[in-house]
Amino acid sequence: MELRELGGTGLRVSPVGFGASPLGNVFGDIPRDVARATVRRALDLGINFFDTSPYYGGTVSESVLGDSLRFAAVPRDSFVVATKCGRYKEGFDFSAGRVTRSIDESLARLGLEYVDILHCHDIEFTNLDQIVNETIPALLKIKESGKARFIGITGLPLSIFTYVLDRVPPGSVDLILSYCHYGINDTALVNLLSYLKSKGVGVISASPLAMGLLTDNGPPDWHPAPEELKLACRAAADHCRKKGKRITKLAMKYSLMNNEISTVLVGMNSPEQVEENVAAALELSSSGIDEELLHEVEAMLEPVKNLTWPSGIQQA
Ligand code: NAD
């Protein structure tokens, strides 16, 4: 896979990024040897970007990712790791004190001396002025200390990104991570891309499979999508299967098509899923996307296009 520039960070990342929330057993239990084999396969196939959080599986994802990377015994400068702060199993805490402790805890669990990216995790769950006035300044100090090289913000509603980026000093936030807004059923992120470019902020898009909606197995029980979206995605997956095709491959290719999005984070819990998702990227480069199937699936999902769900607190 050809690496892509990650905004203005100077980092170069694989278009398929490794979402490590499944390593926290978020989509079902994963034995340690399978986790190690999955990360190993990802590295072997050219994936160099790994995303985790202390929230995923209540710190389990960070520990398992750290163990798997150590087990793979690859040089530190050959992979890029992002983790997050502010969201925990116990709840949200974006205070300067908590996020400053959080990075030390994450580094200990990951077994690393620094992370490449430290994101504020799901900022819509606090007053956004706290992110602007307290959390980002604390993260800038962490950046100065060398424990994180770059700073990002994540969340579901797209309005959070403009709110924060319009209020922090230019250059203080390097990246945004948006999820479930650049896939076949929801492309709302596209409206923000020129704004983000003008701010010099890099774009990471997560959940190309809409957190399991665009898979044959369907979403986990906790999935927050409205029922009509779940039903439409299930019908689309069935349609692909009846034609002998995989909706996951179509969805991966679709999300990878936009070069302004540096990397697409997909959650993977087996070497086979890594292989299929990397194959989607390679096939996209060599033979493009199945236009006929895409148009059929887009037509089926048209009634629920850009349908999302509430996330976070009411902002003032
Ligand atoms: P996703 O859309 O990537 O879907 C993941 C699900 O699809 C898992 O059940 C996985 O096993 C399955 N899957 C993956 N490849 C498959 C394949 N080829 N065939 C069949 N099933 C396949 O959703 P996600 O995991 O929630 O998102 C990806 C990553 O992005 C996360 O792991 C996380 O790192 C990141 N993320 C971050 C935020 C945030 O910061 N707020 C939110 C969502 C996701």
Short mmCIF file of N, CA and C in Angstrom, two decimals, residues 4-7 158-159 161-162 165 174-179 181-183 186-206 254-264:
data_model
loop_
_atom_site.label_atom_id
_atom_site.label_comp_id
_atom_site.label_asym_id
_atom_site.label_seq_id
_atom_site.Cartn_x
_atom_site.Cartn_y
_atom_site.Cartn_z
N ARG A 4 0.28 7.55 2.72
CA ARG A 4 -0.26 8.89 2.46
C ARG A 4 0.23 9.84 3.56
N GLU A 5 0.39 11.12 3.17
CA GLU A 5 0.77 12.16 4.15
C GLU A 5 -0.35 12.32 5.17
N LEU A 6 -0.01 12.43 6.43
CA LEU A 6 -1.03 12.64 7.46
C LEU A 6 -1.07 14.14 7.81
N GLY A 7 -1.90 14.86 7.06
CA GLY A 7 -1.99 16.30 7.27
C GLY A 7 -0.62 16.93 7.15
N LEU A 158 -20.13 16.56 13.61
CA LEU A 158 -19.06 17.27 12.89
C LEU A 158 -18.92 18.71 13.37
N SER A 159 -19.96 19.26 13.96
CA SER A 159 -19.91 20.66 14.41
C SER A 159 -18.87 20.88 15.52
N PHE A 161 -15.86 19.94 15.57
CA PHE A 161 -14.53 20.22 15.02
C PHE A 161 -14.38 21.70 14.68
N THR A 162 -15.39 22.25 14.01
CA THR A 162 -15.29 23.68 13.66
C THR A 162 -15.32 24.53 14.92
N LEU A 165 -11.73 24.21 16.42
CA LEU A 165 -10.65 24.71 15.54
C LEU A 165 -10.77 26.21 15.29
N ASP A 174 -3.41 19.24 15.44
CA ASP A 174 -2.83 18.76 14.18
C ASP A 174 -3.81 17.94 13.36
N LEU A 175 -4.73 17.23 14.06
CA LEU A 175 -5.55 16.22 13.39
C LEU A 175 -6.95 16.16 13.95
N ILE A 176 -7.90 15.75 13.11
CA ILE A 176 -9.20 15.34 13.66
C ILE A 176 -9.41 13.87 13.31
N LEU A 177 -10.17 13.19 14.16
CA LEU A 177 -10.60 11.83 13.86
C LEU A 177 -12.12 11.85 13.87
N SER A 178 -12.70 11.63 12.70
CA SER A 178 -14.15 11.56 12.57
C SER A 178 -14.54 10.11 12.33
N TYR A 179 -15.67 9.69 12.86
CA TYR A 179 -16.09 8.30 12.60
C TYR A 179 -17.53 8.24 12.12
N HIS A 181 -18.77 8.91 9.38
CA HIS A 181 -19.23 9.98 8.49
C HIS A 181 -18.51 9.95 7.13
N TYR A 182 -17.82 8.87 6.83
CA TYR A 182 -17.35 8.73 5.45
C TYR A 182 -17.39 7.26 5.04
N GLY A 183 -18.59 6.84 4.68
CA GLY A 183 -18.83 5.47 4.23
C GLY A 183 -20.00 5.49 3.26
N ASP A 186 -23.07 7.19 4.73
CA ASP A 186 -22.95 8.53 5.35
C ASP A 186 -21.65 9.18 4.85
N THR A 187 -21.81 10.29 4.12
CA THR A 187 -20.62 10.96 3.58
C THR A 187 -20.52 12.41 4.09
N ALA A 188 -21.14 12.68 5.22
CA ALA A 188 -21.22 14.07 5.70
C ALA A 188 -19.84 14.71 5.88
N LEU A 189 -18.82 13.90 6.15
CA LEU A 189 -17.48 14.46 6.39
C LEU A 189 -16.97 15.24 5.19
N VAL A 190 -17.44 14.88 4.00
CA VAL A 190 -16.92 15.51 2.79
C VAL A 190 -17.12 17.03 2.82
N ASN A 191 -18.19 17.47 3.47
CA ASN A 191 -18.48 18.91 3.53
C ASN A 191 -17.47 19.69 4.37
N LEU A 192 -16.69 18.96 5.16
CA LEU A 192 -15.75 19.62 6.07
C LEU A 192 -14.32 19.63 5.53
N LEU A 193 -14.09 18.89 4.45
CA LEU A 193 -12.70 18.65 4.03
C LEU A 193 -11.97 19.92 3.62
N SER A 194 -12.64 20.83 2.88
CA SER A 194 -11.91 22.03 2.45
C SER A 194 -11.64 22.95 3.64
N TYR A 195 -12.58 23.00 4.59
CA TYR A 195 -12.37 23.78 5.82
C TYR A 195 -11.12 23.23 6.57
N LEU A 196 -11.05 21.92 6.71
CA LEU A 196 -9.93 21.32 7.46
C LEU A 196 -8.60 21.59 6.73
N LYS A 197 -8.65 21.52 5.43
CA LYS A 197 -7.44 21.80 4.65
C LYS A 197 -7.00 23.24 4.90
N SER A 198 -7.97 24.16 4.90
CA SER A 198 -7.64 25.58 5.09
C SER A 198 -7.03 25.82 6.47
N LYS A 199 -7.36 24.97 7.42
CA LYS A 199 -6.81 25.09 8.78
C LYS A 199 -5.51 24.30 8.93
N GLY A 200 -5.13 23.57 7.89
CA GLY A 200 -3.91 22.76 7.97
C GLY A 200 -4.05 21.56 8.90
N VAL A 201 -5.29 21.09 9.03
CA VAL A 201 -5.56 19.97 9.96
C VAL A 201 -5.75 18.68 9.15
N GLY A 202 -5.06 17.64 9.53
CA GLY A 202 -5.15 16.36 8.83
C GLY A 202 -6.40 15.58 9.23
N VAL A 203 -6.80 14.67 8.33
CA VAL A 203 -8.09 13.97 8.51
C VAL A 203 -7.89 12.46 8.62
N ILE A 204 -8.38 11.94 9.73
CA ILE A 204 -8.45 10.49 9.92
C ILE A 204 -9.94 10.13 9.94
N SER A 205 -10.33 9.18 9.11
CA SER A 205 -11.73 8.77 9.11
C SER A 205 -11.82 7.35 9.64
N ALA A 206 -12.71 7.13 10.58
CA ALA A 206 -12.83 5.82 11.20
C ALA A 206 -14.19 5.19 10.90
N TYR A 254 -14.92 1.99 -0.97
CA TYR A 254 -15.61 3.29 -1.06
C TYR A 254 -14.92 4.31 -0.13
N SER A 255 -14.65 3.92 1.10
CA SER A 255 -14.07 4.86 2.07
C SER A 255 -12.64 5.24 1.72
N LEU A 256 -11.97 4.34 1.00
CA LEU A 256 -10.56 4.59 0.66
C LEU A 256 -10.40 5.47 -0.58
N MET A 257 -11.51 5.71 -1.29
CA MET A 257 -11.40 6.38 -2.59
C MET A 257 -11.01 7.85 -2.50
N ASN A 258 -11.26 8.48 -1.35
CA ASN A 258 -11.02 9.92 -1.24
C ASN A 258 -9.60 10.18 -0.69
N ASN A 259 -8.73 10.69 -1.55
CA ASN A 259 -7.33 10.88 -1.15
C ASN A 259 -7.14 12.00 -0.14
N GLU A 260 -8.15 12.86 0.03
CA GLU A 260 -8.02 13.92 1.04
C GLU A 260 -8.13 13.37 2.46
N ILE A 261 -8.64 12.15 2.55
CA ILE A 261 -8.67 11.45 3.84
C ILE A 261 -7.41 10.60 3.90
N SER A 262 -6.54 10.91 4.86
CA SER A 262 -5.22 10.26 4.86
C SER A 262 -5.31 8.77 5.13
N THR A 263 -6.16 8.42 6.06
CA THR A 263 -6.19 7.01 6.47
C THR A 263 -7.59 6.66 6.98
N VAL A 264 -7.95 5.41 6.73
CA VAL A 264 -9.27 4.92 7.12
C VAL A 264 -9.06 3.85 8.18
#
